[in-house]
PDB file of C-alpha atoms and ligand atoms in Angstrom:
ATOM      1  CA  UNK A 153      29.868-142.196  65.061  1.00 62.00           C
ATOM      2  CA  UNK A 154      26.107-143.833  66.746  1.00 80.00           C
ATOM      3  CA  UNK A 155      25.135-147.500  66.105  1.00 89.00           C
ATOM      4  CA  UNK A 156      22.345-146.838  65.739  1.00 94.00           C
ATOM      5  CA  UNK A 157      21.103-148.943  68.430  1.00 97.00           C
ATOM      6  CA  UNK A 158      17.253-147.407  70.225  1.00 98.00           C
ATOM      7  CA  UNK A 159      17.103-148.006  73.679  1.00 98.00           C
ATOM      8  CA  UNK A 160      14.378-147.027  75.392  1.00 98.00           C
ATOM      9  CA  UNK A 161      13.121-147.297  79.097  1.00 98.00           C
ATOM     10  CA  UNK A 162      10.041-149.534  79.908  1.00 98.00           C
ATOM     11  CA  UNK A 163       9.273-148.844  82.909  1.00 98.00           C
ATOM     12  CA  UNK A 164      10.172-145.302  85.137  1.00 98.00           C
ATOM     13  CA  UNK A 165      13.036-148.130  87.440  1.00 98.00           C
ATOM     14  CA  UNK A 166      14.218-150.504  85.554  1.00 98.00           C
ATOM     15  CA  UNK A 167      14.282-152.629  82.643  1.00 98.00           C
ATOM     16  CA  UNK A 168      14.855-151.078  78.973  1.00 98.00           C
ATOM     17  CA  UNK A 169      14.384-152.483  75.633  1.00 98.00           C
ATOM     18  CA  UNK A 170      17.684-152.144  72.418  1.00 98.00           C
ATOM     19  CA  UNK A 171      16.473-152.577  68.930  1.00 98.00           C
ATOM     20  CA  UNK A 172      18.602-151.938  65.257  1.00 98.00           C
ATOM     21  CA  UNK A 173      20.668-154.745  66.484  1.00 98.00           C
ATOM     22  CA  UNK A 174      21.261-158.394  65.683  1.00 98.00           C
ATOM     23  CA  UNK A 175      23.099-160.425  68.220  1.00 98.00           C
ATOM     24  CA  UNK A 176      25.649-162.325  67.081  1.00 98.00           C
ATOM     25  CA  UNK A 177      29.453-163.002  68.291  1.00 98.00           C
ATOM     26  CA  UNK A 178      31.216-160.996  65.689  1.00 97.00           C
ATOM     27  CA  UNK A 179      28.810-158.280  66.259  1.00 97.00           C
ATOM     28  CA  UNK A 180      31.224-154.392  66.533  1.00 96.00           C
ATOM     29  CA  UNK A 181      32.881-153.953  69.988  1.00 97.00           C
ATOM     30  CA  UNK A 182      31.015-150.175  70.229  1.00 97.00           C
ATOM     31  CA  UNK A 183      27.534-152.319  70.202  1.00 98.00           C
ATOM     32  CA  UNK A 184      29.011-154.488  72.534  1.00 98.00           C
ATOM     33  CA  UNK A 185      29.923-151.067  74.130  1.00 98.00           C
ATOM     34  CA  UNK A 186      26.489-149.889  74.234  1.00 98.00           C
ATOM     35  CA  UNK A 187      24.467-153.302  75.380  1.00 98.00           C
ATOM     36  CA  UNK A 188      26.182-152.868  78.307  1.00 98.00           C
ATOM     37  CA  UNK A 189      26.259-149.457  78.933  1.00 98.00           C
ATOM     38  CA  UNK A 190      22.230-150.082  78.759  1.00 98.00           C
ATOM     39  CA  UNK A 191      22.293-152.726  80.734  1.00 98.00           C
ATOM     40  CA  UNK A 192      24.452-151.617  83.466  1.00 98.00           C
ATOM     41  CA  UNK A 193      22.186-148.143  83.712  1.00 98.00           C
ATOM     42  CA  UNK A 194      18.732-149.877  82.909  1.00 98.00           C
ATOM     43  CA  UNK A 195      19.787-153.553  84.898  1.00 98.00           C
ATOM     44  CA  UNK A 196      16.998-156.131  82.862  1.00 98.00           C
ATOM     45  CA  UNK A 197      17.559-154.767  78.248  1.00 99.00           C
ATOM     46  CA  UNK A 198      14.892-156.271  76.288  1.00 99.00           C
ATOM     47  CA  UNK A 199      16.697-157.814  72.496  1.00 98.00           C
ATOM     48  CA  UNK A 200      13.887-158.954  70.031  1.00 98.00           C
ATOM     49  CA  UNK A 201      13.703-160.800  67.232  1.00 98.00           C
ATOM     50  CA  UNK A 202      17.430-162.188  67.039  1.00 98.00           C
ATOM     51  CA  UNK A 203      17.662-165.832  66.445  1.00 98.00           C
ATOM     52  CA  UNK A 204      21.277-166.807  68.357  1.00 98.00           C
ATOM     53  CA  UNK A 205      22.461-171.257  68.085  1.00 98.00           C
ATOM     54  CA  UNK A 206      23.228-172.158  71.160  1.00 98.00           C
ATOM     55  CA  UNK A 207      26.987-171.623  70.072  1.00 98.00           C
ATOM     56  CA  UNK A 208      26.711-168.769  68.801  1.00 98.00           C
ATOM     57  CA  UNK A 209      25.401-167.535  72.281  1.00 98.00           C
ATOM     58  CA  UNK A 210      28.068-168.631  73.449  1.00 98.00           C
ATOM     59  CA  UNK A 211      30.280-166.391  71.577  1.00 98.00           C
ATOM     60  CA  UNK A 212      27.792-163.572  72.222  1.00 98.00           C
ATOM     61  CA  UNK A 213      28.283-164.160  75.674  1.00 98.00           C
ATOM     62  CA  UNK A 214      32.127-164.262  75.579  1.00 98.00           C
ATOM     63  CA  UNK A 215      31.703-160.320  74.871  1.00 98.00           C
ATOM     64  CA  UNK A 216      30.589-159.552  77.736  1.00 98.00           C
ATOM     65  CA  UNK A 217      32.567-161.048  79.698  1.00 98.00           C
ATOM     66  CA  UNK A 218      34.166-164.569  80.361  1.00 98.00           C
ATOM     67  CA  UNK A 219      31.388-168.368  80.969  1.00 96.00           C
ATOM     68  CA  UNK A 220      30.436-168.131  84.580  1.00 95.00           C
ATOM     69  CA  UNK A 221      29.776-171.866  85.501  1.00 92.00           C
ATOM     70  CA  UNK A 222      26.955-173.338  86.123  1.00 96.00           C
ATOM     71  CA  UNK A 223      26.107-175.573  89.440  1.00 96.00           C
ATOM     72  CA  UNK A 224      24.053-178.292  89.504  1.00 97.00           C
ATOM     73  CA  UNK A 225      22.247-178.608  86.752  1.00 97.00           C
ATOM     74  CA  UNK A 226      23.697-179.873  82.736  1.00 97.00           C
ATOM     75  CA  UNK A 227      24.382-178.514  79.918  1.00 97.00           C
ATOM     76  CA  UNK A 228      23.056-178.742  76.286  1.00 95.00           C
ATOM     77  CA  UNK A 229      25.402-182.357  74.698  1.00 92.00           C
ATOM     78  CA  UNK A 230      27.635-179.988  72.915  1.00 94.00           C
ATOM     79  CA  UNK A 231      27.585-176.221  74.122  1.00 97.00           C
ATOM     80  CA  UNK A 232      29.086-176.840  77.497  1.00 97.00           C
ATOM     81  CA  UNK A 233      28.476-173.103  79.054  1.00 98.00           C
ATOM     82  CA  UNK A 234      24.353-173.298  77.418  1.00 98.00           C
ATOM     83  CA  UNK A 235      21.373-174.464  79.576  1.00 98.00           C
ATOM     84  CA  UNK A 236      18.756-175.412  78.631  1.00 97.00           C
ATOM     85  CA  UNK A 237      15.278-174.043  80.818  1.00 98.00           C
ATOM     86  CA  UNK A 238      12.343-175.906  79.434  1.00 97.00           C
ATOM     87  CA  UNK A 239       8.645-177.913  81.244  1.00 97.00           C
ATOM     88  CA  UNK A 240       6.295-179.588  78.388  1.00 97.00           C
ATOM     89  CA  UNK A 241       3.303-179.068  78.000  1.00 96.00           C
ATOM     90  CA  UNK A 242       2.909-182.563  79.693  1.00 95.00           C
ATOM     91  CA  UNK A 243       3.794-180.957  82.523  1.00 94.00           C
ATOM     92  CA  UNK A 244       2.066-178.691  84.090  1.00 89.00           C
ATOM     93  CA  UNK A 245       2.149-179.756  88.000  1.00 88.00           C
ATOM     94  CA  UNK A 246       5.968-180.162  87.455  1.00 90.00           C
ATOM     95  CA  UNK A 247       7.650-177.392  88.654  1.00 88.00           C
ATOM     96  CA  UNK A 248       8.292-174.349  87.088  1.00 92.00           C
ATOM     97  CA  UNK A 249      12.428-173.545  87.361  1.00 94.00           C
ATOM     98  CA  UNK A 250      13.685-170.349  88.434  1.00 95.00           C
ATOM     99  CA  UNK A 251       9.705-169.907  89.685  1.00 95.00           C
ATOM    100  CA  UNK A 252      10.434-168.763  93.424  1.00 96.00           C
ATOM    101  CA  UNK A 253      12.302-164.935  93.608  1.00 98.00           C
ATOM    102  CA  UNK A 254      16.428-165.295  93.550  1.00 98.00           C
ATOM    103  CA  UNK A 255      18.997-164.264  91.712  1.00 98.00           C
ATOM    104  CA  UNK A 256      21.283-166.849  89.747  1.00 98.00           C
ATOM    105  CA  UNK A 257      23.884-169.028  91.971  1.00 98.00           C
ATOM    106  CA  UNK A 258      24.467-166.038  94.520  1.00 98.00           C
ATOM    107  CA  UNK A 259      25.550-168.873  95.987  1.00 98.00           C
ATOM    108  CA  UNK A 260      29.210-169.633  94.254  1.00 98.00           C
ATOM    109  CA  UNK A 261      31.899-166.543  96.055  1.00 97.00           C
ATOM    110  CA  UNK A 262      31.488-165.399  92.606  1.00 97.00           C
ATOM    111  CA  UNK A 263      27.877-165.624  90.985  1.00 98.00           C
ATOM    112  CA  UNK A 264      27.102-164.376  87.357  1.00 98.00           C
ATOM    113  CA  UNK A 265      27.835-160.457  86.859  1.00 98.00           C
ATOM    114  CA  UNK A 266      25.093-161.362  83.444  1.00 98.00           C
ATOM    115  CA  UNK A 267      22.616-163.930  82.854  1.00 98.00           C
ATOM    116  CA  UNK A 268      21.346-164.230  78.683  1.00 98.00           C
ATOM    117  CA  UNK A 269      18.434-165.523  77.914  1.00 98.00           C
ATOM    118  CA  UNK A 270      17.073-166.232  75.067  1.00 98.00           C
ATOM    119  CA  UNK A 271      12.928-167.229  74.091  1.00 98.00           C
ATOM    120  CA  UNK A 272      12.828-169.867  71.386  1.00 98.00           C
ATOM    121  CA  UNK A 273       9.082-171.732  72.196  1.00 98.00           C
ATOM    122  CA  UNK A 274       7.362-169.531  74.632  1.00 98.00           C
ATOM    123  CA  UNK A 275       3.641-169.960  75.337  1.00 97.00           C
ATOM    124  CA  UNK A 276       1.191-167.772  73.229  1.00 94.00           C
ATOM    125  CA  UNK A 277       0.480-165.927  76.960  1.00 96.00           C
ATOM    126  CA  UNK A 278       1.859-166.714  80.011  1.00 97.00           C
ATOM    127  CA  UNK A 279       5.524-167.527  81.689  1.00 97.00           C
ATOM    128  CA  UNK A 280       6.181-163.753  81.959  1.00 98.00           C
ATOM    129  CA  UNK A 281       9.676-163.579  83.454  1.00 98.00           C
ATOM    130  CA  UNK A 282       9.204-160.316  86.845  1.00 98.00           C
ATOM    131  CA  UNK A 283      12.471-158.931  88.021  1.00 98.00           C
ATOM    132  CA  UNK A 284      13.381-156.681  90.592  1.00 98.00           C
ATOM    133  CA  UNK A 285      15.660-153.665  91.403  1.00 98.00           C
ATOM    134  CA  UNK A 286      17.366-153.817  94.652  1.00 98.00           C
ATOM    135  CA  UNK A 287      19.003-150.055  93.277  1.00 98.00           C
ATOM    136  CA  UNK A 288      15.738-148.801  93.702  1.00 98.00           C
ATOM    137  CA  UNK A 289      14.833-150.732  96.352  1.00 98.00           C
ATOM    138  CA  UNK A 290      18.500-150.178  98.222  1.00 98.00           C
ATOM    139  CA  UNK A 291      17.506-146.604  97.869  1.00 98.00           C
ATOM    140  CA  UNK A 292      14.591-146.412  99.409  1.00 98.00           C
ATOM    141  CA  UNK A 293      15.605-148.809 101.734  1.00 98.00           C
ATOM    142  CA  UNK A 294      14.737-147.248 105.726  1.00 98.00           C
ATOM    143  CA  UNK A 295      17.601-145.077 107.335  1.00 98.00           C
ATOM    144  CA  UNK A 296      17.559-147.654 110.574  1.00 97.00           C
ATOM    145  CA  UNK A 297      17.171-150.661 107.343  1.00 97.00           C
ATOM    146  CA  UNK A 298      20.321-149.193 106.616  1.00 98.00           C
ATOM    147  CA  UNK A 299      22.057-149.121 109.676  1.00 97.00           C
ATOM    148  CA  UNK A 300      21.752-152.040 110.748  1.00 97.00           C
ATOM    149  CA  UNK A 301      22.023-154.286 107.903  1.00 98.00           C
ATOM    150  CA  UNK A 302      25.940-151.617 107.108  1.00 96.00           C
ATOM    151  CA  UNK A 303      26.894-154.545 109.549  1.00 96.00           C
ATOM    152  CA  UNK A 304      25.450-157.699 108.827  1.00 97.00           C
ATOM    153  CA  UNK A 305      26.420-160.501 105.879  1.00 98.00           C
ATOM    154  CA  UNK A 306      24.095-163.150 104.901  1.00 98.00           C
ATOM    155  CA  UNK A 307      24.734-166.814 104.307  1.00 98.00           C
ATOM    156  CA  UNK A 308      23.907-168.332 100.906  1.00 98.00           C
ATOM    157  CA  UNK A 309      23.650-170.937 100.248  1.00 98.00           C
ATOM    158  CA  UNK A 310      22.100-174.093  97.486  1.00 97.00           C
ATOM    159  CA  UNK A 311      20.357-175.956 100.590  1.00 97.00           C
ATOM    160  CA  UNK A 312      17.200-174.792  99.579  1.00 95.00           C
ATOM    161  CA  UNK A 313      17.218-175.582  96.246  1.00 96.00           C
ATOM    162  CA  UNK A 314      19.586-178.471  95.378  1.00 96.00           C
ATOM    163  CA  UNK A 315      20.237-180.619  97.744  1.00 97.00           C
ATOM    164  CA  UNK A 316      19.608-183.906  97.548  1.00 97.00           C
ATOM    165  CA  UNK A 317      16.112-183.680  98.879  1.00 96.00           C
ATOM    166  CA  UNK A 318      15.112-181.477  95.967  1.00 95.00           C
ATOM    167  CA  UNK A 319      15.883-184.523  93.260  1.00 96.00           C
ATOM    168  CA  UNK A 320      12.267-186.134  92.665  1.00 92.00           C
ATOM    169  CA  UNK A 321      11.428-181.965  92.415  1.00 90.00           C
ATOM    170  CA  UNK A 322      13.750-181.407  89.718  1.00 93.00           C
ATOM    171  CA  UNK A 323      13.259-184.737  88.285  1.00 92.00           C
ATOM    172  CA  UNK A 324       9.805-183.797  86.457  1.00 93.00           C
ATOM    173  CA  UNK A 325      11.397-182.076  84.017  1.00 95.00           C
ATOM    174  CA  UNK A 326      11.813-183.981  81.754  1.00 94.00           C
ATOM    175  CA  UNK A 327      13.464-181.936  79.621  1.00 95.00           C
ATOM    176  CA  UNK A 328      16.150-180.566  81.624  1.00 96.00           C
ATOM    177  CA  UNK A 329      18.517-182.830  83.425  1.00 96.00           C
ATOM    178  CA  UNK A 330      19.503-181.183  87.362  1.00 96.00           C
ATOM    179  CA  UNK A 331      21.431-183.766  89.545  1.00 97.00           C
ATOM    180  CA  UNK A 332      21.521-182.128  93.190  1.00 97.00           C
ATOM    181  CA  UNK A 333      24.463-183.029  95.990  1.00 97.00           C
ATOM    182  CA  UNK A 334      25.269-182.578  99.249  1.00 98.00           C
ATOM    183  CA  UNK A 335      27.356-179.609  98.424  1.00 97.00           C
ATOM    184  CA  UNK A 336      24.818-177.961  98.234  1.00 97.00           C
ATOM    185  CA  UNK A 337      24.911-177.741 101.711  1.00 97.00           C
ATOM    186  CA  UNK A 338      27.708-175.652 100.744  1.00 98.00           C
ATOM    187  CA  UNK A 339      27.612-172.072 102.660  1.00 98.00           C
ATOM    188  CA  UNK A 340      29.083-168.942 101.420  1.00 98.00           C
ATOM    189  CA  UNK A 341      28.788-165.165 103.388  1.00 98.00           C
ATOM    190  CA  UNK A 342      27.518-161.891 100.837  1.00 98.00           C
ATOM    191  CA  UNK A 343      27.605-158.615 102.229  1.00 98.00           C
ATOM    192  CA  UNK A 344      23.398-157.371 102.256  1.00 98.00           C
ATOM    193  CA  UNK A 345      25.304-153.554 100.987  1.00 98.00           C
ATOM    194  CA  UNK A 346      27.332-154.072  98.061  1.00 98.00           C
ATOM    195  CA  UNK A 347      29.031-151.310  95.266  1.00 98.00           C
ATOM    196  CA  UNK A 348      28.696-151.969  91.897  1.00 97.00           C
ATOM    197  CA  UNK A 349      32.235-153.014  90.253  1.00 96.00           C
ATOM    198  CA  UNK A 350      31.023-150.851  87.207  1.00 96.00           C
ATOM    199  CA  UNK A 351      28.619-148.114  88.468  1.00 96.00           C
ATOM    200  CA  UNK A 352      29.521-147.315  91.554  1.00 97.00           C
ATOM    201  CA  UNK A 353      25.806-147.320  92.742  1.00 97.00           C
ATOM    202  CA  UNK A 354      24.851-149.202  96.219  1.00 98.00           C
ATOM    203  CA  UNK A 355      22.397-151.212  95.841  1.00 98.00           C
ATOM    204  CA  UNK A 356      20.642-154.517  98.197  1.00 98.00           C
ATOM    205  CA  UNK A 357      22.153-158.496  97.412  1.00 98.00           C
ATOM    206  CA  UNK A 358      19.119-159.785  98.031  1.00 98.00           C
ATOM    207  CA  UNK A 359      17.224-162.870  97.462  1.00 98.00           C
ATOM    208  CA  UNK A 360      15.795-164.737  99.401  1.00 95.00           C
ATOM    209  CA  UNK A 361      15.643-168.343  97.784  1.00 97.00           C
ATOM    210  CA  UNK A 362      19.383-168.750  99.182  1.00 98.00           C
ATOM    211  CA  UNK A 363      19.829-166.563 101.132  1.00 98.00           C
ATOM    212  CA  UNK A 364      19.340-169.196 103.754  1.00 97.00           C
ATOM    213  CA  UNK A 365      21.315-167.233 107.359  1.00 97.00           C
ATOM    214  CA  UNK A 366      21.330-163.597 108.080  1.00 98.00           C
ATOM    215  CA  UNK A 367      25.102-163.140 109.987  1.00 98.00           C
ATOM    216  CA  UNK A 368      25.877-159.313 112.460  1.00 97.00           C
ATOM    217  CA  UNK A 369      25.657-157.647 116.512  1.00 96.00           C
ATOM    218  CA  UNK A 370      22.179-158.930 118.083  1.00 96.00           C
ATOM    219  CA  UNK A 371      21.484-161.294 114.688  1.00 97.00           C
ATOM    220  CA  UNK A 372      21.806-164.474 114.223  1.00 95.00           C
ATOM    221  CA  UNK A 373      24.578-164.900 116.663  1.00 94.00           C
ATOM    222  CA  UNK A 374      23.370-168.684 118.067  1.00 94.00           C
ATOM    223  CA  UNK A 375      20.886-166.604 120.766  1.00 95.00           C
ATOM    224  CA  UNK A 376      16.861-166.568 121.161  1.00 96.00           C
ATOM    225  CA  UNK A 377      16.988-163.127 120.349  1.00 96.00           C
ATOM    226  CA  UNK A 378      19.521-163.110 117.778  1.00 96.00           C
ATOM    227  CA  UNK A 379      17.280-166.241 116.180  1.00 97.00           C
ATOM    228  CA  UNK A 380      14.280-164.540 116.118  1.00 97.00           C
ATOM    229  CA  UNK A 381      15.532-160.582 114.629  1.00 97.00           C
ATOM    230  CA  UNK A 382      16.370-163.106 112.437  1.00 97.00           C
ATOM    231  CA  UNK A 383      14.468-164.532 110.620  1.00 97.00           C
ATOM    232  CA  UNK A 384      12.598-160.990 111.137  1.00 98.00           C
ATOM    233  CA  UNK A 385      14.673-158.943 109.450  1.00 98.00           C
ATOM    234  CA  UNK A 386      14.852-161.778 105.842  1.00 98.00           C
ATOM    235  CA  UNK A 387      11.312-161.538 106.388  1.00 98.00           C
ATOM    236  CA  UNK A 388      10.826-157.874 106.039  1.00 98.00           C
ATOM    237  CA  UNK A 389      13.594-157.947 103.903  1.00 98.00           C
ATOM    238  CA  UNK A 390      12.115-160.202 101.041  1.00 98.00           C
ATOM    239  CA  UNK A 391       8.687-158.462 101.586  1.00 98.00           C
ATOM    240  CA  UNK A 392      10.009-154.749 101.413  1.00 98.00           C
ATOM    241  CA  UNK A 393      12.473-156.068  98.329  1.00 98.00           C
ATOM    242  CA  UNK A 394      10.497-157.474  95.552  1.00 98.00           C
ATOM    243  CA  UNK A 395       7.528-154.883  97.058  1.00 98.00           C
ATOM    244  CA  UNK A 396       5.865-153.758  92.977  1.00 98.00           C
ATOM    245  CA  UNK A 397       7.461-151.024  92.974  1.00 98.00           C
ATOM    246  CA  UNK A 398      10.516-151.665  92.237  1.00 98.00           C
ATOM    247  CA  UNK A 399       9.469-154.971  89.170  1.00 98.00           C
ATOM    248  CA  UNK A 400       9.044-154.451  85.513  1.00 98.00           C
ATOM    249  CA  UNK A 401       7.152-157.501  83.997  1.00 98.00           C
ATOM    250  CA  UNK A 402       7.984-160.081  80.887  1.00 98.00           C
ATOM    251  CA  UNK A 403       5.812-161.540  78.894  1.00 98.00           C
ATOM    252  CA  UNK A 404       8.043-163.431  76.254  1.00 98.00           C
ATOM    253  CA  UNK A 405       7.855-163.440  71.961  1.00 98.00           C
ATOM    254  CA  UNK A 406      10.092-166.266  70.621  1.00 98.00           C
ATOM    255  CA  UNK A 407      13.945-164.304  69.632  1.00 98.00           C
ATOM    256  CA  UNK A 408      13.803-162.759  72.492  1.00 98.00           C
ATOM    257  CA  UNK A 409      16.816-161.938  73.948  1.00 99.00           C
ATOM    258  CA  UNK A 410      17.418-160.927  78.026  1.00 99.00           C
ATOM    259  CA  UNK A 411      19.886-160.178  79.169  1.00 99.00           C
ATOM    260  CA  UNK A 412      20.163-158.968  83.394  1.00 98.00           C
ATOM    261  CA  UNK A 413      22.361-157.855  85.438  1.00 98.00           C
ATOM    262  CA  UNK A 414      22.468-160.292  88.177  1.00 98.00           C
ATOM    263  CA  UNK A 415      24.187-158.536  90.742  1.00 98.00           C
ATOM    264  CA  UNK A 416      21.613-155.764  90.956  1.00 98.00           C
ATOM    265  CA  UNK A 417      18.241-157.753  90.512  1.00 98.00           C
ATOM    266  CA  UNK A 418      16.462-160.570  91.539  1.00 98.00           C
ATOM    267  CA  UNK A 419      14.515-162.386  89.234  1.00 98.00           C
ATOM    268  CA  UNK A 420      11.381-165.175  88.996  1.00 98.00           C
ATOM    269  CA  UNK A 421       9.805-167.039  86.725  1.00 98.00           C
ATOM    270  CA  UNK A 422       5.171-166.637  86.101  1.00 97.00           C
ATOM    271  CA  UNK A 423       3.986-170.451  86.051  1.00 96.00           C
ATOM    272  CA  UNK A 424       0.781-170.217  84.825  1.00 96.00           C
ATOM    273  CA  UNK A 425       0.624-171.534  81.338  1.00 95.00           C
ATOM    274  CA  UNK A 426      -0.518-175.260  82.353  1.00 91.00           C
ATOM    275  CA  UNK A 427       0.101-177.144  79.812  1.00 92.00           C
ATOM    276  CA  UNK A 428       1.881-175.522  77.200  1.00 96.00           C
ATOM    277  CA  UNK A 429       5.151-175.820  76.233  1.00 97.00           C
ATOM    278  CA  UNK A 430       8.432-173.170  77.649  1.00 98.00           C
ATOM    279  CA  UNK A 431      11.697-173.621  76.188  1.00 98.00           C
ATOM    280  CA  UNK A 432      14.499-171.293  75.996  1.00 98.00           C
ATOM    281  CA  UNK A 433      18.830-171.109  76.845  1.00 98.00           C
ATOM    282  CA  UNK A 434      20.126-169.789  78.963  1.00 98.00           C
ATOM    283  CA  UNK A 435      24.622-168.339  79.562  1.00 98.00           C
ATOM    284  CA  UNK A 436      25.381-166.507  82.600  1.00 98.00           C
ATOM    285  CA  UNK A 437      29.254-164.164  82.832  1.00 98.00           C
ATOM    286  CA  UNK A 438      31.524-164.391  85.080  1.00 98.00           C
ATOM    287  CA  UNK A 439      31.386-161.337  87.711  1.00 97.00           C
ATOM    288  CA  UNK A 440      33.292-160.157  91.141  1.00 95.00           C
ATOM    289  CA  UNK A 441      32.369-161.324  94.119  1.00 96.00           C
ATOM    290  CA  UNK A 442      30.182-158.653  95.541  1.00 96.00           C
ATOM    291  CA  UNK A 443      32.076-156.806  98.092  1.00 96.00           C
ATOM    292  CA  UNK A 444      30.641-153.784 100.096  1.00 94.00           C
TER     293      UNK A 444
HETATM  294  C1  SIN B1167      16.107-168.120  85.764  1.00 87.33           C
HETATM  295  O1  SIN B1167      15.555-167.936  86.653  1.00 87.33           O
HETATM  296  O2  SIN B1167      17.363-168.546  85.125  1.00 87.33           O
HETATM  297  C2  SIN B1167      14.937-168.592  84.368  1.00 87.33           C
HETATM  298  C3  SIN B1167      14.198-167.107  84.293  1.00 87.33           C
HETATM  299  C4  SIN B1167      12.710-167.168  83.302  1.00 87.33           C
HETATM  300  O3  SIN B1167      12.518-168.874  83.053  1.00 87.33           O
HETATM  301  O4  SIN B1167      11.884-166.952  83.160  1.00 87.33           O
END
């Protein structure tokens, strides 16, 4: 028997909406399977009209996998798996958390598979989030670039975001407790061309925020020519992967839960709601180490 969940696509590339379901920690396993299948197929899944407490959001997230540790950002008191993404109306000039193209914590050995973001108090207009499909971008890679990328790994690090030099930026957000540290300089290499562990589809694992370098034959090899190639390819990859033809943009309403597959998408939040408050709760679900 069907679950009653209705899934409808929101663009021709990525993004779908699920209606007819109430998210909670003891949701029917058949509904979890259906939501998970829609999530990995469409990469971003919007579930409107939800009312999850922080504990219930963590409980629901566990149905998709284990908790994925959150570095640098302190959790909500009494809910160690939940972080609050909040910018107050009085902080129009403050840095927008998640406001540049990235995939969550790609600098970890095992970055999160999924992120779950629940809108609690969002502006009437503005503060949309935009995702780009790295599966669609991978499908359209020119052959010569694909051949090059098969031999390239990316060096991920949180240094540009969470090293102590960035503390002033984060301290402008009164509702978030972000503690930078020297550990942000740690680096991890992941392949750029990866295979999704559930769908078997090829995808790019690229984002311009946490990828600080590339390594491959004649690229990032310590020579001047290698450094030039590295810079050129990083710029090309950023421009190509974030092209509007690969994107889906969500306009938030209070109660929305949006889940995304962090392994096959990049995202960024827009900072165009000066003078209004924006508050969402976020949980992350563990994933495997990216594999070519
Ligand atoms: C994030 O990058 O996790 C936050 C995205 C958003 O606030 O829309």
